Short mmCIF file of C-alpha atoms (C1' of nucleotides) in Angstrom, two decimals:
data_model
loop_
_atom_site.label_atom_id
_atom_site.label_comp_id
_atom_site.label_asym_id
_atom_site.label_seq_id
_atom_site.Cartn_x
_atom_site.Cartn_y
_atom_site.Cartn_z
CA MET A 1 21.79 13.41 -26.15
CA ALA A 2 21.44 13.86 -22.34
CA LYS A 3 19.45 11.37 -20.75
CA ILE A 4 16.52 12.91 -18.72
CA ALA A 5 15.79 11.71 -15.24
CA PRO A 6 12.43 9.40 -15.06
CA PRO A 7 9.58 10.83 -13.77
CA GLN A 8 8.54 10.02 -9.85
CA PRO A 9 5.14 9.11 -8.73
CA VAL A 10 3.47 11.71 -6.99
CA ARG A 11 3.86 11.22 -3.30
CA GLY A 12 1.13 9.11 -1.41
CA THR A 13 0.04 7.45 -4.38
CA GLN A 14 1.01 3.57 -5.20
CA ASP A 15 1.33 1.24 -8.10
CA MET A 16 0.30 -2.18 -7.40
CA LEU A 17 1.49 -5.61 -9.17
CA GLY A 18 1.08 -9.06 -8.34
CA GLU A 19 0.25 -10.21 -4.75
CA THR A 20 -0.63 -6.74 -3.60
CA ALA A 21 -2.80 -5.81 -6.27
CA ASP A 22 -4.80 -9.21 -5.93
CA ARG A 23 -5.44 -8.51 -2.51
CA PHE A 24 -6.84 -5.29 -3.34
CA ALA A 25 -9.06 -6.89 -6.15
CA HIS A 26 -10.15 -9.58 -3.55
CA VAL A 27 -11.59 -7.08 -0.93
CA VAL A 28 -13.59 -5.41 -3.57
CA ASP A 29 -14.78 -8.41 -5.04
CA ARG A 30 -16.00 -9.84 -1.35
CA PHE A 31 -17.32 -6.30 -0.86
CA ASP A 32 -19.53 -6.66 -4.17
CA ALA A 33 -20.75 -9.98 -3.25
CA VAL A 34 -21.62 -9.21 0.23
CA ARG A 35 -23.52 -5.89 -0.53
CA ARG A 36 -25.85 -8.08 -2.98
CA LEU A 37 -26.55 -10.11 -0.29
CA PHE A 38 -27.93 -7.04 1.86
CA GLY A 39 -29.53 -5.43 -1.10
CA PHE A 40 -27.26 -2.90 -1.39
CA GLN A 41 -27.43 -1.38 -4.85
CA ARG A 42 -24.22 -0.34 -6.93
CA VAL A 43 -24.09 3.20 -7.63
CA GLU A 44 -21.29 5.42 -9.19
CA VAL A 45 -20.53 8.92 -8.29
CA PRO A 46 -17.92 11.36 -9.91
CA VAL A 47 -14.41 11.55 -8.71
CA ILE A 48 -14.50 15.21 -8.91
CA GLU A 49 -17.29 17.52 -7.57
CA PRO A 50 -17.79 21.21 -7.22
CA THR A 51 -15.59 21.77 -4.14
CA ALA A 52 -18.68 23.52 -2.31
CA VAL A 53 -20.18 19.75 -2.11
CA PHE A 54 -17.39 19.11 0.52
CA ALA A 55 -16.69 22.70 1.86
CA ARG A 56 -20.55 22.68 2.80
CA SER A 57 -21.18 19.22 3.89
CA LEU A 58 -17.77 18.64 6.36
CA GLY A 59 -17.67 22.18 7.81
CA GLU A 60 -15.71 24.77 6.29
CA THR A 61 -13.15 24.89 9.39
CA THR A 62 -12.54 21.12 9.46
CA ASP A 63 -8.85 20.13 8.30
CA VAL A 64 -10.02 18.11 5.52
CA VAL A 65 -11.66 21.22 4.04
CA SER A 66 -9.10 23.62 4.99
CA LYS A 67 -5.83 22.01 4.23
CA GLU A 68 -6.23 18.35 2.96
CA MET A 69 -8.52 18.64 -0.59
CA TYR A 70 -7.16 18.68 -3.94
CA SER A 71 -8.85 21.67 -5.37
CA PHE A 72 -8.33 23.36 -8.45
CA ASP A 73 -10.24 25.78 -10.60
CA ASP A 74 -11.06 24.49 -14.21
CA ARG A 75 -11.16 26.24 -17.21
CA ASN A 76 -14.42 28.20 -16.75
CA GLY A 77 -13.02 29.07 -13.21
CA ASP A 78 -15.10 26.94 -11.41
CA SER A 79 -13.71 25.51 -8.12
CA ILE A 80 -13.22 21.78 -8.68
CA THR A 81 -12.29 19.05 -5.86
CA LEU A 82 -11.12 15.50 -5.91
CA ARG A 83 -13.55 13.85 -3.77
CA PRO A 84 -12.04 13.35 -0.17
CA GLU A 85 -14.76 11.17 1.02
CA PHE A 86 -18.03 9.61 -0.62
CA THR A 87 -20.59 10.67 1.72
CA ALA A 88 -21.24 14.05 0.24
CA GLY A 89 -20.96 12.91 -3.14
CA ILE A 90 -23.55 11.02 -2.67
CA ALA A 91 -25.77 13.08 -0.91
CA ARG A 92 -25.39 15.58 -3.58
CA ALA A 93 -26.01 12.77 -6.19
CA TYR A 94 -29.03 11.95 -3.98
CA LEU A 95 -30.76 15.05 -4.53
CA SER A 96 -29.45 16.05 -8.08
CA ASN A 97 -31.32 12.86 -9.37
CA GLY A 98 -34.46 13.14 -7.24
CA TRP A 99 -33.68 9.38 -5.48
CA GLN A 100 -35.96 10.74 -2.94
CA GLN A 101 -38.37 9.01 -4.68
CA PHE A 102 -36.83 5.45 -4.00
CA ALA A 103 -36.39 6.14 0.08
CA PRO A 104 -34.90 4.51 1.80
CA ILE A 105 -32.63 3.50 -0.47
CA LYS A 106 -29.45 1.14 0.22
CA LEU A 107 -26.49 2.13 -1.82
CA ALA A 108 -22.68 0.88 -2.21
CA THR A 109 -19.71 1.86 -4.30
CA HIS A 110 -15.88 1.77 -4.11
CA GLY A 111 -13.05 3.77 -5.49
CA PRO A 112 -10.17 6.27 -5.28
CA LEU A 113 -10.21 9.26 -2.72
CA PHE A 114 -7.84 11.88 -2.54
CA ARG A 115 -6.32 14.16 0.57
CA TYR A 116 -3.25 16.08 0.86
CA GLU A 117 -1.46 14.40 3.97
CA ARG A 118 1.90 12.97 5.05
CA PRO A 119 1.57 9.44 3.74
CA GLN A 120 2.44 6.72 6.54
CA LYS A 121 1.26 3.13 7.28
CA GLY A 122 -2.27 2.31 5.56
CA ARG A 123 -2.66 6.13 4.66
CA TYR A 124 -1.75 7.66 1.23
CA ARG A 125 -2.79 10.81 -0.77
CA GLN A 126 -4.75 8.66 -3.34
CA PHE A 127 -6.46 5.85 -1.08
CA HIS A 128 -9.49 3.51 -1.84
CA GLN A 129 -12.64 3.04 0.06
CA LEU A 130 -15.22 0.76 0.42
CA ASP A 131 -18.65 2.91 1.12
CA ALA A 132 -22.08 2.01 1.83
CA GLU A 133 -24.89 4.52 2.80
CA LEU A 134 -28.55 4.29 3.72
CA LEU A 135 -30.53 7.47 2.84
CA GLY A 136 -33.86 8.40 3.97
CA SER A 137 -34.38 6.21 6.98
CA ASP A 138 -34.64 7.51 10.86
CA SER A 139 -35.15 3.79 11.91
CA PRO A 140 -32.56 2.54 14.06
CA LEU A 141 -32.91 -1.12 12.17
CA SER A 142 -31.13 0.86 9.42
CA ASP A 143 -28.30 1.29 11.64
CA VAL A 144 -28.31 -2.17 12.61
CA GLU A 145 -28.67 -3.18 8.94
CA LEU A 146 -25.56 -1.27 8.11
CA LEU A 147 -23.41 -2.55 10.92
CA CYS A 148 -24.55 -6.11 10.01
CA PHE A 149 -23.28 -5.48 6.35
CA ALA A 150 -20.06 -4.45 7.97
CA ASP A 151 -19.60 -7.26 10.49
CA HIS A 152 -20.77 -9.82 7.86
CA LEU A 153 -17.64 -8.69 5.07
CA LEU A 154 -14.99 -8.46 8.09
CA ARG A 155 -16.11 -12.23 8.59
CA ASP A 156 -16.19 -13.12 4.81
CA LEU A 157 -12.97 -11.54 4.45
CA GLY A 158 -11.63 -13.53 7.41
CA ILE A 159 -10.42 -10.60 9.38
CA ALA A 160 -13.04 -10.70 11.95
CA ASP A 161 -10.89 -12.28 14.76
CA GLY A 162 -8.32 -9.27 15.08
CA VAL A 163 -11.12 -6.66 14.97
CA THR A 164 -13.49 -5.09 17.34
CA LEU A 165 -16.79 -2.90 16.95
CA GLN A 166 -16.81 -0.03 18.89
CA LEU A 167 -19.92 1.90 19.41
CA ASN A 168 -21.17 5.00 20.72
CA THR A 169 -23.95 7.53 20.44
CA LEU A 170 -23.64 11.57 19.85
CA GLY A 171 -26.78 11.89 20.57
CA ASP A 172 -29.43 14.10 18.80
CA SER A 173 -28.53 17.89 17.90
CA ALA A 174 -30.04 18.84 21.19
CA SER A 175 -27.97 15.85 23.20
CA ARG A 176 -24.77 16.97 21.16
CA ASP A 177 -25.14 20.31 21.89
CA ALA A 178 -25.41 20.09 25.94
CA TRP A 179 -22.91 17.21 26.02
CA ARG A 180 -20.23 19.63 23.89
CA ALA A 181 -20.97 22.49 26.40
CA ALA A 182 -20.34 20.72 29.28
CA LEU A 183 -17.14 19.16 27.83
CA VAL A 184 -15.95 22.64 26.73
CA GLU A 185 -16.60 23.70 30.41
CA HIS A 186 -14.51 20.45 31.64
CA PHE A 187 -11.64 20.99 29.78
CA ALA A 188 -11.76 24.98 30.04
CA SER A 189 -11.22 24.61 33.88
CA HIS A 190 -8.11 22.11 33.30
CA ARG A 191 -6.84 24.45 30.30
CA ALA A 192 -3.71 24.68 31.80
CA ALA A 193 -3.19 21.00 32.18
CA LEU A 194 -3.63 20.14 28.77
CA SER A 195 -1.15 19.56 26.22
CA GLU A 196 -0.55 22.17 23.42
CA ASP A 197 -2.51 20.14 20.86
CA SER A 198 -5.53 19.88 23.09
CA ARG A 199 -5.50 23.51 23.94
CA ALA A 200 -5.72 23.82 20.24
CA ARG A 201 -8.81 21.30 20.04
CA LEU A 202 -10.49 23.31 22.86
CA ASP A 203 -11.31 25.91 20.36
CA LYS A 204 -11.56 23.93 17.24
CA ASN A 205 -12.82 20.72 18.03
CA PRO A 206 -13.04 20.04 21.85
CA LEU A 207 -14.76 16.65 21.40
CA ARG A 208 -11.34 15.29 19.84
CA ILE A 209 -9.73 15.88 23.51
CA LEU A 210 -11.50 12.66 24.45
CA ASP A 211 -9.60 10.50 22.04
CA SER A 212 -6.37 12.22 22.48
CA LYS A 213 -2.92 10.34 22.46
CA GLU A 214 -1.11 12.69 24.78
CA ALA A 215 -0.43 11.10 28.14
CA ALA A 216 -1.20 14.48 29.88
CA ASP A 217 -4.60 14.54 28.47
CA ARG A 218 -5.73 11.33 29.51
CA PRO A 219 -6.52 11.89 33.20
CA ILE A 220 -8.50 15.17 32.11
CA ALA A 221 -10.28 13.04 29.55
CA ASP A 222 -10.89 10.04 31.45
CA ALA A 223 -12.63 12.37 33.85
CA ALA A 224 -14.95 14.41 31.26
CA PRO A 225 -18.59 13.88 31.39
CA ASP A 226 -20.08 10.92 29.31
CA ILE A 227 -22.79 11.72 26.92
CA ASP A 228 -25.21 9.47 28.94
CA GLN A 229 -26.35 12.23 31.15
CA PHE A 230 -27.24 14.49 28.36
CA LEU A 231 -29.30 12.41 25.94
CA THR A 232 -32.82 13.25 25.44
CA THR A 233 -35.15 10.24 25.94
CA GLU A 234 -35.67 9.73 22.48
CA ALA A 235 -31.85 9.70 21.64
CA GLN A 236 -31.41 6.97 24.45
CA ASP A 237 -34.32 5.13 22.80
CA PHE A 238 -32.38 5.21 19.50
CA PHE A 239 -29.42 3.81 21.12
CA ALA A 240 -30.89 1.41 22.74
CA ALA A 241 -32.70 0.28 19.97
CA VAL A 242 -29.55 -0.22 18.00
CA THR A 243 -27.89 -2.18 20.59
CA ALA A 244 -30.66 -4.45 21.14
CA GLY A 245 -30.76 -4.83 17.58
CA LEU A 246 -27.03 -5.87 17.27
CA ASP A 247 -27.37 -8.31 20.24
CA ALA A 248 -30.20 -9.96 18.19
CA ALA A 249 -28.23 -10.24 15.33
CA GLY A 250 -25.47 -11.48 16.96
CA VAL A 251 -22.94 -8.82 16.02
CA ARG A 252 -20.48 -8.17 19.00
CA TRP A 253 -19.92 -4.57 20.11
CA GLN A 254 -18.21 -2.68 23.10
CA ARG A 255 -19.31 0.59 24.16
CA ASN A 256 -16.63 2.93 23.48
CA SER A 257 -18.03 6.56 25.28
CA ARG A 258 -14.59 8.14 23.86
CA LEU A 259 -15.24 7.24 20.48
CA VAL A 260 -16.13 10.78 18.53
CA ARG A 261 -16.51 11.59 14.71
CA GLY A 262 -14.23 14.10 13.14
CA LEU A 263 -16.68 15.49 11.01
CA ASP A 264 -19.35 18.10 11.82
CA TYR A 265 -22.67 16.29 10.53
CA TYR A 266 -22.63 13.06 12.42
CA ARG A 267 -25.51 12.49 15.00
CA HIS A 268 -26.78 9.45 16.94
CA THR A 269 -24.76 6.33 16.18
CA ALA A 270 -20.97 6.27 15.82
CA PHE A 271 -18.76 3.13 15.39
CA GLU A 272 -15.64 2.01 14.20
CA PHE A 273 -13.81 -1.51 13.66
CA VAL A 274 -10.64 -1.29 15.23
CA THR A 275 -7.46 -3.54 15.26
CA ASP A 276 -4.28 -3.19 16.89
CA ARG A 277 -2.15 -4.92 13.98
CA LEU A 278 -2.16 -1.67 11.74
CA GLY A 279 0.50 0.59 14.02
CA ALA A 280 -1.36 3.97 14.40
CA GLN A 281 -3.76 3.76 11.92
CA GLY A 282 -6.20 1.35 13.82
CA THR A 283 -9.44 2.09 12.36
CA VAL A 284 -10.43 -0.58 9.28
CA LEU A 285 -14.11 0.72 8.63
CA GLY A 286 -15.91 3.47 10.42
CA GLY A 287 -19.00 5.42 10.04
CA GLY A 288 -22.41 6.73 11.81
CA ARG A 289 -25.62 8.53 11.31
CA TYR A 290 -25.56 12.08 9.80
CA ASP A 291 -28.97 12.93 9.67
CA GLY A 292 -27.90 16.87 9.00
CA LEU A 293 -26.03 16.31 6.10
CA ILE A 294 -28.46 16.44 3.37
CA GLU A 295 -29.78 19.60 4.60
CA ASN A 296 -26.67 21.32 5.07
CA LEU A 297 -26.32 20.66 1.36
CA GLY A 298 -29.73 22.49 0.54
CA GLY A 299 -31.87 19.63 0.73
CA PRO A 300 -34.88 18.31 2.71
CA PRO A 301 -34.04 17.01 5.89
CA THR A 302 -33.13 13.52 5.48
CA PRO A 303 -31.94 11.03 7.96
CA ALA A 304 -28.98 8.87 6.62
CA VAL A 305 -26.46 6.65 7.82
CA GLY A 306 -23.26 5.04 6.44
CA TRP A 307 -19.73 3.79 6.63
CA ALA A 308 -16.48 3.56 4.79
CA ALA A 309 -13.76 1.17 4.76
CA GLY A 310 -10.03 1.40 3.66
CA ILE A 311 -9.41 -1.05 0.82
CA GLU A 312 -5.61 -1.04 1.57
CA ARG A 313 -5.75 -1.57 5.33
CA LEU A 314 -8.24 -4.42 4.87
CA ALA A 315 -6.05 -6.10 1.96
CA MET A 316 -2.93 -5.68 4.83
CA LEU A 317 -4.96 -7.73 7.10
CA LEU A 318 -5.96 -10.60 5.12
CA ASP A 319 -3.98 -13.87 5.41
CA ALA A 320 -1.40 -14.55 2.69
CA PRO A 321 -3.41 -15.71 -0.52
CA PRO A 322 -1.96 -19.18 -1.60
CA PRO A 323 0.45 -18.67 -4.90
CA SER A 324 -1.19 -18.78 -8.04
CA GLN A 325 -0.59 -22.41 -9.39
CA LEU A 326 0.34 -22.30 -12.99
CA ASP A 327 -1.37 -25.44 -14.86
CA VAL A 328 1.07 -25.65 -17.76
CA THR A 329 4.31 -24.30 -19.12
CA ILE A 330 5.39 -25.21 -22.59
CA ALA A 331 9.28 -25.17 -23.44
CA LEU A 332 9.32 -24.22 -27.06
CA GLU A 333 13.02 -25.83 -27.58
CA ASP A 334 12.74 -25.24 -31.56
CA ASP A 335 11.49 -21.95 -33.32
CA ALA A 336 10.28 -23.66 -36.02
CA LEU A 337 7.31 -25.27 -34.18
CA ARG A 338 6.19 -21.93 -33.07
CA THR A 339 2.73 -22.25 -34.44
CA ASP A 340 2.55 -25.89 -33.29
CA ALA A 341 3.22 -24.27 -29.63
CA LEU A 342 0.36 -21.45 -30.36
CA ALA A 343 -2.10 -24.07 -31.53
CA LEU A 344 -1.33 -26.29 -28.42
CA LEU A 345 -1.56 -22.86 -26.08
CA ARG A 346 -5.22 -22.45 -27.86
CA ARG A 347 -6.21 -25.55 -26.96
CA LEU A 348 -4.98 -25.87 -23.47
CA ARG A 349 -6.59 -22.45 -22.76
CA ASP A 350 -9.96 -23.28 -24.41
CA ALA A 351 -9.95 -26.36 -21.93
CA GLY A 352 -9.86 -24.42 -18.56
CA TYR A 353 -6.04 -24.79 -18.09
CA ASN A 354 -3.95 -21.54 -17.67
CA ALA A 355 -1.01 -21.96 -19.81
CA GLU A 356 2.31 -20.22 -20.55
CA CYS A 357 4.83 -20.68 -23.25
CA ILE A 358 8.77 -20.01 -22.84
CA ALA A 359 9.94 -19.11 -26.01
CA SER A 360 12.79 -16.56 -25.50
CA GLY A 361 16.30 -16.74 -24.54
CA SER A 362 18.70 -19.58 -25.77
CA PRO A 363 16.82 -22.40 -26.83
CA ARG A 364 18.73 -24.61 -24.40
CA LYS A 365 17.67 -22.20 -21.34
CA ARG A 366 14.17 -23.00 -22.37
CA PHE A 367 13.50 -26.09 -20.39
CA ASP A 368 15.13 -24.61 -17.45
CA LYS A 369 13.17 -21.54 -17.29
CA ALA A 370 9.88 -23.60 -18.04
CA ALA A 371 11.19 -26.26 -15.35
CA LYS A 372 11.40 -23.11 -12.84
CA SER A 373 7.87 -21.90 -13.22
CA GLY A 374 6.26 -24.43 -10.82
CA ALA A 375 3.68 -25.25 -13.42
CA LEU A 376 1.86 -28.93 -12.81
CA VAL A 377 2.78 -30.10 -16.01
CA LEU A 378 5.81 -29.14 -18.34
CA LEU A 379 5.26 -29.87 -21.62
CA SER A 380 8.56 -29.48 -24.25
CA LEU A 381 8.14 -28.90 -27.87
CA ALA A 382 11.26 -30.05 -29.88
CA THR A 383 12.65 -31.79 -33.09
CA ARG A 384 14.53 -34.93 -33.09
CA ASP A 385 15.72 -36.54 -35.80
CA GLY A 386 13.70 -34.68 -37.97
CA THR A 387 10.30 -35.29 -36.16
CA LYS A 388 8.36 -33.21 -34.06
CA GLN A 389 8.43 -34.40 -30.57
CA LEU A 390 6.20 -33.25 -27.33
CA ASN A 391 7.21 -34.70 -24.41
CA ALA A 392 5.46 -34.14 -20.79
CA ARG A 393 6.76 -34.13 -17.32
CA HIS A 394 4.45 -33.94 -14.27
CA ASP A 395 3.88 -35.73 -11.10
CA GLY A 396 0.83 -38.43 -12.38
CA GLY A 397 -1.97 -36.20 -10.13
CA GLU A 398 -5.23 -36.47 -11.78
CA ARG A 399 -5.36 -32.87 -13.16
CA ALA A 400 -1.87 -33.22 -14.89
CA VAL A 401 -2.94 -36.26 -16.72
CA ALA A 402 -5.63 -34.64 -18.00
CA ILE A 403 -3.87 -31.65 -19.00
CA GLU A 404 -1.29 -33.95 -21.09
CA ALA A 405 -4.33 -35.72 -22.49
CA VAL A 406 -5.49 -32.55 -23.75
CA ALA A 407 -1.99 -31.59 -24.82
CA ARG A 408 -1.74 -34.83 -27.05
CA THR A 409 -4.99 -34.38 -28.53
CA ALA A 410 -5.21 -34.23 -32.43
CA GLN A 411 -5.90 -30.95 -33.74
"C1'" G B 1 2.74 22.01 9.11
"C1'" C B 2 6.12 18.85 12.80
"C1'" G B 3 9.43 14.70 14.84
"C1'" A B 4 12.14 10.09 14.26
"C1'" U B 5 14.96 6.80 10.96
"C1'" C B 6 16.67 5.35 6.14
"C1'" G B 7 18.92 6.02 0.89
"C1'" U B 8 24.85 0.97 -2.26
"C1'" A B 9 23.39 -3.21 -9.18
"C1'" G B 10 16.75 -3.83 -12.47
"C1'" C B 11 14.94 -6.15 -6.93
"C1'" U B 12 16.18 -7.93 -1.70
"C1'" C B 13 20.86 -6.59 1.13
"C1'" A B 14 26.01 -6.64 3.09
"C1'" G B 15 30.07 -3.41 3.05
"C1'" U B 16 34.67 -3.62 9.98
"C1'" U B 17 37.74 2.16 13.94
"C1'" G B 18 37.39 6.51 7.32
"C1'" G B 19 42.53 2.86 4.07
"C1'" U B 20 44.02 -0.84 -2.63
"C1'" U B 21 40.00 -2.13 -8.02
"C1'" A B 22 32.41 -1.72 -3.79
"C1'" G B 23 30.51 -7.36 -2.87
"C1'" A B 24 26.41 -11.57 -2.46
"C1'" G B 25 21.70 -13.78 -3.62
"C1'" C B 26 17.62 -13.17 -7.09
"C1'" A B 27 16.49 -11.54 -12.18
"C1'" C B 28 19.16 -10.92 -17.35
"C1'" C B 29 22.67 -12.81 -21.26
"C1'" G B 30 26.13 -16.82 -22.85
"C1'" G B 31 28.58 -21.33 -22.25
"C1'" U B 32 28.20 -26.75 -20.26
"C1'" U B 33 30.67 -30.66 -27.82
"C1'" U B 34 21.70 -32.74 -30.27
"C1'" G B 35 20.10 -33.96 -24.87
"C1'" U B 36 13.81 -38.27 -22.32
"C1'" G B 37 17.03 -33.96 -19.33
"C1'" G B 38 19.32 -29.22 -16.72
"C1'" U B 39 14.49 -26.32 -10.53
"C1'" A B 40 22.30 -28.02 -11.82
"C1'" C B 41 27.45 -26.19 -12.89
"C1'" C B 42 30.56 -22.55 -14.91
"C1'" G B 43 31.17 -17.64 -17.04
"C1'" G B 44 29.43 -12.46 -18.67
"C1'" G B 45 27.02 -7.70 -18.66
"C1'" G B 46 25.06 -4.08 -15.04
"C1'" G B 47 26.84 0.81 -9.98
"C1'" U B 48 28.10 9.34 -11.03
"C1'" C B 49 27.34 4.62 -3.48
"C1'" G B 50 20.03 9.33 -3.97
"C1'" U B 51 21.77 14.47 -5.34
"C1'" G B 52 25.35 18.99 -3.96
"C1'" G B 53 28.71 21.32 -0.99
"C1'" G B 54 32.46 20.39 2.66
"C1'" U B 55 36.43 17.81 6.42
"C1'" U B 56 40.77 14.86 5.15
"C1'" C B 57 46.81 12.62 2.53
"C1'" A B 58 42.11 9.18 1.85
"C1'" A B 59 34.68 9.55 1.97
"C1'" G B 60 30.24 4.32 0.49
"C1'" U B 61 31.48 5.44 5.60
"C1'" C B 62 32.32 11.78 9.13
"C1'" C B 63 29.71 16.99 8.68
"C1'" C B 64 26.19 20.44 6.36
"C1'" A B 65 22.28 21.20 2.96
"C1'" U B 66 18.91 19.28 -0.55
"C1'" C B 67 15.42 15.55 -2.81
"C1'" G B 68 12.93 11.00 -2.05
"C1'" G B 69 11.40 6.31 0.85
"C1'" U B 70 9.27 4.23 5.64
"C1'" C B 71 7.02 5.19 10.60
"C1'" G B 72 4.98 8.47 13.95
"C1'" C B 73 2.61 13.61 15.36
"C1'" C B 74 -1.61 16.61 13.72
"C1'" C B 75 -6.20 15.14 11.32
"C1'" C B 76 -8.41 10.87 9.53
"C1'" A B 77 -10.46 5.15 6.70
#
RNA sequence: GCGAUCGUAGCUCAGUUGGUUAGAGCACCGGUUUGUGGUACCGGGGGUCGUGGGUUCAAGUCCCAUCGGUCGCCCCA
């Protein structure tokens, strides 16, 4: 029979084992602990949503919707999409379940998201995010609360040192529209000098020219008007209240007037925690205020603010975790003593020690393998002169002595 | 969608201007004459050199195509 070729993984997906999986789990564990500290409720939402949930909230013309979504028709012919982000689905759940009754409500979740993109460092087609949302509050204190949560998490993970919080305001819709018009005018007058990419952006997403990486664009982008002169009094006051709150809470931030958001629904506060340690993928956590989103989905006007962070990226920034220390390895040198080994394992594990038993391969090799396992205590179970013998080898430390005592306890 | 770069054993990698039978470490299996020692030593199995064409007396090595990985652009966390 011809051997079939083994299947390949779907491009941009990952299989995680050992340290990689441990790092991932650690990020999620700490997120869950910190979200409790800040009183964010755990929320679970579906991985699949009707395509319209994302098409309406993100904007039909955005790249995410027009070319990056995993969409398919289910058996009824309804268009279904694997979620490319959390916010839209949570907003949908908020409306579906009448969570207005709990507003303002603080929610947190995490899980897989899907975007059809070329994979590169810290970017995958199935990727994973932490997500925090605060719905139903128009107070700048909510923005501050959310940023304090993010800052606390990064400090808890021990990666805050290499990461800076960049902050900007996009203003309310009146401010944003006026600024956008001024930017279009500015960039249009320099159209010929712009890079090819930015000439395309001018029609599709002019704000994005501001953070262009193209050298040719930098002088023009740097000379573009800031939003500040277009901010309404209300928008100015809002941003001032956010920054004052951050200062009071001891969260360090940097104004980045070139920071914009890719998606249409953002208003007012926009922020990114950025590092230079992840190549081109510098944003570790990003978000902002999206007062218009829930209305876009057909709900009542509802202010909201949120952020998301890539778990893979956070995991890559973590210090190397200490190698896991095995407490005991048993070298079972005589298969006739298999039941004794099982009983011994049970006793050790009941006492809270992690224990392994080496019982395969040639009997003579088992001691070798056990010795290489790096366990604190090496136990060997053998038959000598017709009698059962249990030997222990260790460094004489306190824990090791306690382990040997448990091992020698009569059953 | 575009660009760069890399595919050699289960894993990490050597492999010279193209030149005999493609190597190492780790992992796996066996042996080192019943042993309070053995994290050692010796040996063994395992490769269509990603795949398909081409150039050549001769291709892991050069050329073309294709598939896959990585990094970058676009976009975005």
